[in-house]
mmCIF file of C-alpha atoms in Angstrom:
data_model
loop_
_atom_site.group_PDB
_atom_site.id
_atom_site.type_symbol
_atom_site.label_atom_id
_atom_site.label_comp_id
_atom_site.label_asym_id
_atom_site.label_seq_id
_atom_site.Cartn_x
_atom_site.Cartn_y
_atom_site.Cartn_z
ATOM 1 C CA MET A 51 19.710 5.904 -30.910
ATOM 2 C CA GLU A 52 21.958 3.594 -33.006
ATOM 3 C CA ASN A 53 22.323 1.226 -29.981
ATOM 4 C CA ALA A 54 18.517 1.300 -28.550
ATOM 5 C CA THR A 55 17.187 -1.959 -28.082
ATOM 6 C CA LEU A 56 14.109 -3.782 -26.320
ATOM 7 C CA PRO A 57 15.770 -5.865 -23.754
ATOM 8 C CA ALA A 58 14.553 -9.434 -23.570
ATOM 9 C CA HIS A 59 15.569 -8.782 -19.755
ATOM 10 C CA PHE A 60 16.493 -6.480 -16.834
ATOM 11 C CA TYR A 61 19.383 -7.331 -13.824
ATOM 12 C CA LEU A 62 19.040 -6.060 -10.614
ATOM 13 C CA THR A 63 21.880 -5.424 -9.272
ATOM 14 C CA LEU A 64 21.581 -4.679 -5.886
ATOM 15 C CA PHE A 65 21.592 -8.178 -5.293
ATOM 16 C CA SER A 66 24.971 -8.532 -6.140
ATOM 17 C CA GLY A 67 26.479 -8.205 -3.202
ATOM 18 C CA VAL A 68 24.102 -10.216 -0.938
ATOM 19 C CA GLY A 69 26.445 -13.130 -1.003
ATOM 20 C CA PRO A 70 26.321 -15.817 1.956
ATOM 21 C CA LEU A 71 23.453 -13.633 3.582
ATOM 22 C CA ARG A 72 20.938 -14.554 0.445
ATOM 23 C CA TYR A 73 20.066 -17.699 2.746
ATOM 24 C CA PRO A 74 18.941 -15.436 5.713
ATOM 25 C CA PHE A 75 17.379 -13.067 3.780
ATOM 26 C CA PHE A 76 15.252 -15.740 2.433
ATOM 27 C CA LEU A 77 14.026 -17.348 4.942
ATOM 28 C CA LEU A 78 13.073 -14.162 6.671
ATOM 29 C CA THR A 79 11.658 -13.357 3.110
ATOM 30 C CA VAL A 80 9.275 -16.226 3.593
ATOM 31 C CA ALA A 81 8.526 -15.857 6.819
ATOM 32 C CA VAL A 82 7.252 -12.129 6.609
ATOM 33 C CA TYR A 83 4.980 -13.337 3.934
ATOM 34 C CA PHE A 84 3.852 -16.203 5.775
ATOM 35 C CA VAL A 85 2.872 -13.441 8.629
ATOM 36 C CA VAL A 86 1.416 -11.244 5.441
ATOM 37 C CA LEU A 87 -0.729 -14.162 4.223
ATOM 38 C CA LEU A 88 -1.985 -15.334 7.578
ATOM 39 C CA PHE A 89 -2.521 -11.855 8.936
ATOM 40 C CA ASN A 90 -4.513 -10.712 6.181
ATOM 41 C CA PHE A 91 -6.369 -13.888 5.303
ATOM 42 C CA SER A 92 -7.513 -14.043 8.756
ATOM 43 C CA ILE A 93 -9.220 -10.216 8.335
ATOM 44 C CA ILE A 94 -10.599 -11.568 5.193
ATOM 45 C CA LEU A 95 -12.471 -14.421 6.242
ATOM 46 C CA VAL A 96 -13.622 -12.830 10.052
ATOM 47 C CA ILE A 97 -15.522 -9.709 7.893
ATOM 48 C CA ILE A 98 -16.812 -11.993 4.942
ATOM 49 C CA ARG A 99 -18.356 -14.641 7.175
ATOM 50 C CA GLU A 100 -19.164 -12.562 10.205
ATOM 51 C CA LYS A 101 -22.893 -10.677 8.801
ATOM 52 C CA SER A 102 -22.302 -8.341 11.869
ATOM 53 C CA LEU A 103 -19.578 -7.016 9.848
ATOM 54 C CA HIS A 104 -21.054 -6.551 6.791
ATOM 55 C CA ALA A 105 -21.196 -2.294 7.198
ATOM 56 C CA PRO A 106 -19.581 -0.150 4.972
ATOM 57 C CA MET A 107 -16.412 0.388 7.370
ATOM 58 C CA TYR A 108 -15.312 -3.254 7.728
ATOM 59 C CA ILE A 109 -15.902 -3.702 3.916
ATOM 60 C CA PHE A 110 -13.509 -1.640 3.278
ATOM 61 C CA ILE A 111 -10.963 -2.870 5.619
ATOM 62 C CA CYS A 112 -11.407 -5.565 4.084
ATOM 63 C CA CYS A 113 -10.460 -4.252 0.374
ATOM 64 C CA LEU A 114 -7.464 -2.726 2.557
ATOM 65 C CA SER A 115 -6.478 -6.539 3.209
ATOM 66 C CA PHE A 116 -7.099 -7.563 -0.324
ATOM 67 C CA ASN A 117 -4.907 -4.994 -1.821
ATOM 68 C CA SER A 118 -2.602 -5.733 0.668
ATOM 69 C CA LEU A 119 -2.236 -9.487 -0.293
ATOM 70 C CA TYR A 120 -1.739 -8.287 -4.025
ATOM 71 C CA GLY A 121 0.813 -5.758 -3.353
ATOM 72 C CA SER A 122 2.426 -8.397 -1.651
ATOM 73 C CA ALA A 123 2.132 -11.253 -4.350
ATOM 74 C CA GLY A 124 3.983 -8.479 -6.431
ATOM 75 C CA LEU A 125 7.189 -8.313 -4.484
ATOM 76 C CA PHE A 126 7.838 -11.404 -2.083
ATOM 77 C CA PRO A 127 7.317 -14.398 -4.721
ATOM 78 C CA ARG A 128 9.939 -12.703 -7.127
ATOM 79 C CA LEU A 129 11.834 -11.256 -4.284
ATOM 80 C CA SER A 130 12.004 -14.917 -3.156
ATOM 81 C CA VAL A 131 13.280 -16.185 -6.582
ATOM 82 C CA ASP A 132 16.009 -13.346 -7.086
ATOM 83 C CA LEU A 133 17.384 -14.117 -3.441
ATOM 84 C CA LEU A 134 18.497 -17.631 -4.363
ATOM 85 C CA SER A 135 18.999 -16.467 -8.338
ATOM 86 C CA GLU A 136 22.821 -16.230 -9.433
ATOM 87 C CA SER A 137 22.272 -14.055 -12.282
ATOM 88 C CA HIS A 138 19.031 -11.519 -10.770
ATOM 89 C CA ALA A 139 17.685 -11.665 -14.424
ATOM 90 C CA ILE A 140 13.861 -10.896 -14.924
ATOM 91 C CA SER A 141 12.085 -10.959 -18.258
ATOM 92 C CA HIS A 142 10.849 -7.681 -19.694
ATOM 93 C CA ALA A 143 7.108 -8.737 -19.508
ATOM 94 C CA ALA A 144 8.026 -9.657 -16.083
ATOM 95 C CA CYS A 145 9.239 -6.723 -15.135
ATOM 96 C CA PHE A 146 6.561 -4.616 -16.562
ATOM 97 C CA THR A 147 4.202 -6.922 -14.913
ATOM 98 C CA GLN A 148 5.705 -6.259 -11.754
ATOM 99 C CA ILE A 149 5.425 -2.355 -12.356
ATOM 100 C CA PHE A 150 1.960 -2.514 -12.778
ATOM 101 C CA ILE A 151 1.181 -4.756 -9.758
ATOM 102 C CA ILE A 152 3.474 -2.837 -7.131
ATOM 103 C CA TYR A 153 2.308 0.914 -8.480
ATOM 104 C CA THR A 154 -1.585 -0.049 -8.819
ATOM 105 C CA TYR A 155 -1.147 -1.648 -5.041
ATOM 106 C CA ALA A 156 0.472 2.287 -3.666
ATOM 107 C CA ILE A 157 -2.155 4.054 -5.821
ATOM 108 C CA CYS A 158 -5.201 1.309 -4.048
ATOM 109 C CA GLU A 159 -3.805 2.018 -0.913
ATOM 110 C CA LEU A 160 -4.507 5.949 -0.868
ATOM 111 C CA THR A 161 -7.511 5.292 -2.690
ATOM 112 C CA ILE A 162 -9.243 3.016 -0.271
ATOM 113 C CA LEU A 163 -7.737 4.791 2.682
ATOM 114 C CA SER A 164 -9.795 7.975 0.995
ATOM 115 C CA ILE A 165 -13.221 6.356 1.041
ATOM 116 C CA MET A 166 -12.522 4.961 4.464
ATOM 117 C CA ALA A 167 -12.490 8.831 5.588
ATOM 118 C CA TYR A 168 -15.209 9.930 4.146
ATOM 119 C CA ASP A 169 -16.577 6.891 5.386
ATOM 120 C CA ARG A 170 -15.680 8.076 9.377
ATOM 121 C CA TYR A 171 -16.771 11.229 7.984
ATOM 122 C CA VAL A 172 -19.871 11.020 7.765
ATOM 123 C CA ALA A 173 -20.858 8.686 10.530
ATOM 124 C CA ILE A 174 -19.346 11.241 12.791
ATOM 125 C CA CYS A 175 -20.266 14.266 11.600
ATOM 126 C CA HIS A 176 -23.523 13.184 9.787
ATOM 127 C CA PRO A 177 -24.805 10.225 12.294
ATOM 128 C CA LEU A 178 -28.472 10.449 11.126
ATOM 129 C CA ARG A 179 -27.493 10.183 7.659
ATOM 130 C CA TYR A 180 -25.143 7.777 7.618
ATOM 131 C CA HIS A 181 -27.340 4.726 6.643
ATOM 132 C CA SER A 182 -28.768 7.053 3.899
ATOM 133 C CA VAL A 183 -25.750 8.513 2.435
ATOM 134 C CA MET A 184 -23.661 5.129 2.642
ATOM 135 C CA THR A 185 -26.022 2.472 1.238
ATOM 136 C CA PRO A 186 -24.919 -0.661 -0.428
ATOM 137 C CA ARG A 187 -25.347 0.544 -3.884
ATOM 138 C CA THR A 188 -22.842 4.197 -2.729
ATOM 139 C CA THR A 189 -20.429 1.609 -1.026
ATOM 140 C CA SER A 190 -20.164 -0.415 -4.428
ATOM 141 C CA TRP A 191 -19.576 2.638 -6.342
ATOM 142 C CA LEU A 192 -17.006 3.311 -3.876
ATOM 143 C CA ILE A 193 -14.938 0.345 -4.078
ATOM 144 C CA ALA A 194 -15.234 0.138 -8.053
ATOM 145 C CA ALA A 195 -13.764 3.786 -8.247
ATOM 146 C CA ALA A 196 -11.278 3.170 -5.654
ATOM 147 C CA LEU A 197 -9.631 0.280 -7.759
ATOM 148 C CA LEU A 198 -10.693 1.570 -11.301
ATOM 149 C CA TRP A 199 -8.700 4.577 -10.989
ATOM 150 C CA PRO A 200 -5.723 3.105 -10.098
ATOM 151 C CA LEU A 201 -5.550 0.523 -12.791
ATOM 152 C CA LEU A 202 -6.339 3.192 -15.486
ATOM 153 C CA CYS A 203 -3.348 5.258 -14.295
ATOM 154 C CA MET A 204 -0.812 2.877 -14.206
ATOM 155 C CA ALA A 205 -2.098 1.189 -17.382
ATOM 156 C CA VAL A 206 -1.110 4.528 -19.368
ATOM 157 C CA VAL A 207 1.924 4.543 -17.188
ATOM 158 C CA THR A 208 2.697 1.230 -17.999
ATOM 159 C CA PHE A 209 2.435 1.388 -21.740
ATOM 160 C CA LEU A 210 3.903 4.476 -22.391
ATOM 161 C CA THR A 211 7.175 3.245 -19.967
ATOM 162 C CA ALA A 212 7.367 0.044 -22.111
ATOM 163 C CA ARG A 213 7.366 1.822 -25.359
ATOM 164 C CA LEU A 214 11.169 3.706 -24.697
ATOM 165 C CA PRO A 215 14.054 2.448 -26.518
ATOM 166 C CA LEU A 216 16.405 1.542 -23.984
ATOM 167 C CA CYS A 217 20.253 1.353 -24.110
ATOM 168 C CA GLY A 218 20.847 -0.275 -20.703
ATOM 169 C CA THR A 219 19.343 -3.489 -18.863
ATOM 170 C CA GLN A 220 20.947 -2.954 -15.261
ATOM 171 C CA ILE A 221 18.237 -1.837 -12.602
ATOM 172 C CA THR A 222 19.604 -0.530 -9.059
ATOM 173 C CA ARG A 223 16.680 -1.887 -7.133
ATOM 174 C CA ILE A 224 15.404 -5.048 -5.801
ATOM 175 C CA TYR A 225 12.163 -4.813 -7.849
ATOM 176 C CA CYS A 226 11.377 -3.011 -11.247
ATOM 177 C CA ALA A 227 10.281 0.503 -11.135
ATOM 178 C CA THR A 228 8.966 2.756 -13.330
ATOM 179 C CA TRP A 229 11.637 5.434 -12.690
ATOM 180 C CA ALA A 230 14.220 2.961 -12.438
ATOM 181 C CA VAL A 231 13.159 2.031 -16.185
ATOM 182 C CA ALA A 232 12.639 5.103 -17.426
ATOM 183 C CA ARG A 233 16.649 5.789 -16.420
ATOM 184 C CA LEU A 234 17.925 3.525 -19.311
ATOM 185 C CA SER A 235 15.919 5.110 -21.914
ATOM 186 C CA CYS A 236 18.114 6.161 -25.078
ATOM 187 C CA VAL A 237 15.873 9.336 -25.861
ATOM 188 C CA PRO A 238 14.342 12.200 -23.534
ATOM 189 C CA THR A 239 11.625 11.196 -21.162
ATOM 190 C CA SER A 240 10.598 14.324 -20.016
ATOM 191 C CA SER A 241 6.769 13.362 -21.314
ATOM 192 C CA ASN A 242 7.010 10.581 -19.318
ATOM 193 C CA SER A 243 8.734 12.442 -16.234
ATOM 194 C CA ILE A 244 5.843 15.147 -16.543
ATOM 195 C CA LEU A 245 3.164 12.574 -17.187
ATOM 196 C CA GLY A 246 4.489 9.812 -14.054
ATOM 197 C CA LEU A 247 4.815 13.453 -11.995
ATOM 198 C CA PHE A 248 1.661 14.240 -12.193
ATOM 199 C CA ILE A 249 0.212 10.975 -11.736
ATOM 200 C CA ALA A 250 2.404 10.434 -8.421
ATOM 201 C CA THR A 251 1.384 13.591 -6.921
ATOM 202 C CA THR A 252 -2.176 14.134 -7.580
ATOM 203 C CA ASN A 253 -2.414 10.155 -6.143
ATOM 204 C CA LEU A 254 -0.715 11.223 -3.263
ATOM 205 C CA VAL A 255 -1.736 14.570 -2.665
ATOM 206 C CA LEU A 256 -5.378 15.003 -3.377
ATOM 207 C CA PRO A 257 -6.374 11.638 -1.321
ATOM 208 C CA SER A 258 -4.196 13.308 1.084
ATOM 209 C CA ALA A 259 -5.365 16.768 1.570
ATOM 210 C CA PHE A 260 -9.185 14.901 0.967
ATOM 211 C CA ILE A 261 -8.509 12.817 4.558
ATOM 212 C CA LEU A 262 -6.788 15.354 6.318
ATOM 213 C CA TYR A 263 -10.002 17.916 5.534
ATOM 214 C CA THR A 264 -12.073 15.078 6.796
ATOM 215 C CA TYR A 265 -10.263 14.481 10.058
ATOM 216 C CA VAL A 266 -10.585 18.627 10.459
ATOM 217 C CA ARG A 267 -14.274 18.463 10.367
ATOM 218 C CA ILE A 268 -14.304 15.077 12.555
ATOM 219 C CA LEU A 269 -12.147 17.002 15.050
ATOM 220 C CA ILE A 270 -14.223 19.858 14.898
ATOM 221 C CA VAL A 271 -17.787 17.844 15.884
ATOM 222 C CA CYS A 272 -15.799 16.211 18.410
ATOM 223 C CA ARG A 273 -14.103 19.395 20.403
ATOM 224 C CA ARG A 274 -17.885 20.236 20.654
ATOM 225 C CA SER A 275 -19.324 16.485 21.618
ATOM 226 C CA SER A 276 -18.715 14.993 25.238
ATOM 227 C CA PRO A 277 -16.245 13.051 26.379
ATOM 228 C CA GLU A 278 -17.693 9.676 25.521
ATOM 229 C CA PHE A 279 -18.380 10.422 22.069
ATOM 230 C CA ARG A 280 -15.041 11.454 21.621
ATOM 231 C CA GLY A 281 -13.477 8.487 23.092
ATOM 232 C CA LYS A 282 -16.037 6.701 20.563
ATOM 233 C CA ALA A 283 -14.801 8.753 17.622
ATOM 234 C CA LEU A 284 -11.261 7.742 18.465
ATOM 235 C CA GLN A 285 -11.587 4.433 18.953
ATOM 236 C CA THR A 286 -12.574 4.249 15.525
ATOM 237 C CA CYS A 287 -10.489 6.562 13.628
ATOM 238 C CA LEU A 288 -7.034 6.054 15.361
ATOM 239 C CA PRO A 289 -6.101 3.001 13.206
ATOM 240 C CA HIS A 290 -7.391 4.800 9.951
ATOM 241 C CA ILE A 291 -4.419 8.044 11.238
ATOM 242 C CA VAL A 292 -1.915 5.391 12.158
ATOM 243 C CA THR A 293 -2.210 3.399 9.091
ATOM 244 C CA PHE A 294 -2.371 6.981 6.655
ATOM 245 C CA VAL A 295 0.425 8.691 8.431
ATOM 246 C CA ASN A 296 2.979 5.521 7.832
ATOM 247 C CA TYR A 297 2.252 4.996 4.454
ATOM 248 C CA VAL A 298 1.931 8.697 3.306
ATOM 249 C CA THR A 299 5.501 9.293 5.194
ATOM 250 C CA ALA A 300 6.996 6.001 3.212
ATOM 251 C CA SER A 301 5.314 6.786 -0.042
ATOM 252 C CA PHE A 302 6.426 10.718 0.051
ATOM 253 C CA CYS A 303 10.005 9.702 0.737
ATOM 254 C CA ASP A 304 9.846 6.788 -1.741
ATOM 255 C CA ILE A 305 8.555 9.144 -4.590
ATOM 256 C CA VAL A 306 11.496 12.057 -3.445
ATOM 257 C CA LEU A 307 14.410 9.580 -3.439
ATOM 258 C CA SER A 308 13.744 7.349 -6.814
ATOM 259 C CA ARG A 309 13.822 10.412 -8.551
ATOM 260 C CA HIS A 310 17.647 10.944 -7.886
ATOM 261 C CA GLU A 311 20.964 9.692 -8.104
ATOM 262 C CA LEU A 312 22.011 9.176 -4.574
ATOM 263 C CA ASP A 313 25.269 8.714 -2.735
ATOM 264 C CA ARG A 314 25.671 5.550 -1.023
ATOM 265 C CA VAL A 315 23.786 6.952 2.409
ATOM 266 C CA LEU A 316 20.809 7.653 0.879
ATOM 267 C CA ASN A 317 21.231 4.996 -1.297
ATOM 268 C CA VAL A 318 20.489 2.966 1.743
ATOM 269 C CA LEU A 319 17.748 5.165 2.591
ATOM 270 C CA ALA A 320 15.710 4.689 -0.287
ATOM 271 C CA PHE A 321 16.238 1.306 -0.695
ATOM 272 C CA ILE A 322 14.593 1.125 2.855
ATOM 273 C CA PHE A 323 11.867 3.221 2.042
ATOM 274 C CA SER A 324 11.514 1.740 -1.179
ATOM 275 C CA LEU A 325 10.430 -1.689 0.989
ATOM 276 C CA GLU A 326 9.015 0.104 3.893
ATOM 277 C CA PHE A 327 5.424 1.476 1.765
ATOM 278 C CA LEU A 328 5.308 -2.754 0.514
ATOM 279 C CA VAL A 329 6.285 -4.691 3.786
ATOM 280 C CA ILE A 330 5.339 -2.699 7.171
ATOM 281 C CA PRO A 331 1.249 -1.763 5.613
ATOM 282 C CA PRO A 332 0.625 -4.768 4.670
ATOM 283 C CA ILE A 333 1.765 -6.187 8.177
ATOM 284 C CA LEU A 334 0.583 -2.963 10.054
ATOM 285 C CA ASN A 335 -2.902 -2.731 8.750
ATOM 286 C CA PRO A 336 -4.260 -6.150 9.780
ATOM 287 C CA LEU A 337 -2.773 -5.763 13.360
ATOM 288 C CA ILE A 338 -4.375 -2.776 13.630
ATOM 289 C CA TYR A 339 -7.570 -2.766 13.342
ATOM 290 C CA GLY A 340 -7.916 -6.324 14.137
ATOM 291 C CA LEU A 341 -6.506 -5.207 17.707
ATOM 292 C CA THR A 342 -7.916 -1.874 18.392
ATOM 293 C CA LEU A 343 -11.420 -2.697 17.026
ATOM 294 C CA PRO A 344 -13.362 -4.727 19.568
ATOM 295 C CA GLU A 345 -15.676 -6.498 16.815
ATOM 296 C CA ILE A 346 -12.993 -7.657 14.595
ATOM 297 C CA ARG A 347 -10.705 -8.762 17.589
ATOM 298 C CA LYS A 348 -13.549 -10.962 19.223
ATOM 299 C CA LYS A 349 -14.257 -12.684 16.280
ATOM 300 C CA ASN A 350 -10.253 -13.533 14.782
ATOM 301 C CA MET A 351 -8.620 -15.956 16.654
ATOM 302 C CA ILE A 352 -5.276 -15.182 15.522
ATOM 303 C CA LEU A 353 -5.022 -11.860 16.296
ATOM 304 C CA SER A 354 -6.960 -12.148 19.716
ATOM 305 C CA TYR A 355 -4.287 -14.611 20.241
ATOM 306 C CA SER A 356 -1.558 -12.443 18.983
ATOM 307 C CA SER A 357 -2.610 -9.465 21.777
ATOM 308 C CA LYS A 358 -2.621 -12.276 24.724
ATOM 309 C CA ILE A 359 1.026 -13.008 24.164
ATOM 310 C CA ALA A 360 1.798 -9.156 23.662
ATOM 311 C CA VAL A 361 0.154 -8.520 26.690
ATOM 312 C CA ILE A 362 1.822 -11.400 28.632
ATOM 313 C CA SER A 363 5.216 -10.236 27.310
ATOM 314 C CA LYS A 364 4.806 -7.104 28.905
ATOM 315 C CA HIS A 365 4.704 -8.736 31.862
#
């Protein structure tokens, strides 16, 4: 406790070995961020502009794109600066701001996917009641809950982590993370660890269990229905399933790997998964929904052009 301090800066040590590769990585980071902005803004603009898409399913897709832009803003601008920086220092306030943004994005992704699963469950299992259940008011309440719960969770976690007395300043990641900062604490962090593990598991396990439950019910209904009905149900559910499986896999691996001291090989895995859940979904989600849902694809010139290029390249 004698050397406990509240450091003015943290140092992101994973950048130290980049060397001359910083410039290619910088260009790659800028290019990826540009793609994220382009694809997600295109989805948002199409859904906002087209009145025919002002339905719960498309509104939730729009929320998913907004969340991708929010999470990406917490990573890419700072990452671009750090790649060109010599010191790789980040201020105390900026570090905890980044923690708050990245992890509220992470929780929001699952809460939004959960309300999207509920929407598909009502539409497929109770089609005659859909418009009476998924009213504009219900849709608004679901979106508010999906956004406010992550903000509340991370406000508590960030506040408790920021109060820890620290005996170090080096973070072995390319962005600030809760557990990376907590490891620098001069005092036991068992209470923080228990709370953090509780929030991490509940926000991963409970939404995942709910989504799996809705799809079991949907599969039961599809099994009893006509092939035409099954095809239409699959068309609307497949993008959600792909998004959900990709995101949960990356998030689970990141949570498990980030809590342990790792050897060199596992450190590479931890690095990949720590970026995967922040980079892949913001690119993959608009592509999946934009290319598989005809209502969006017909109205979105950017994604329609992308699909034509993909078809031409196959031939």
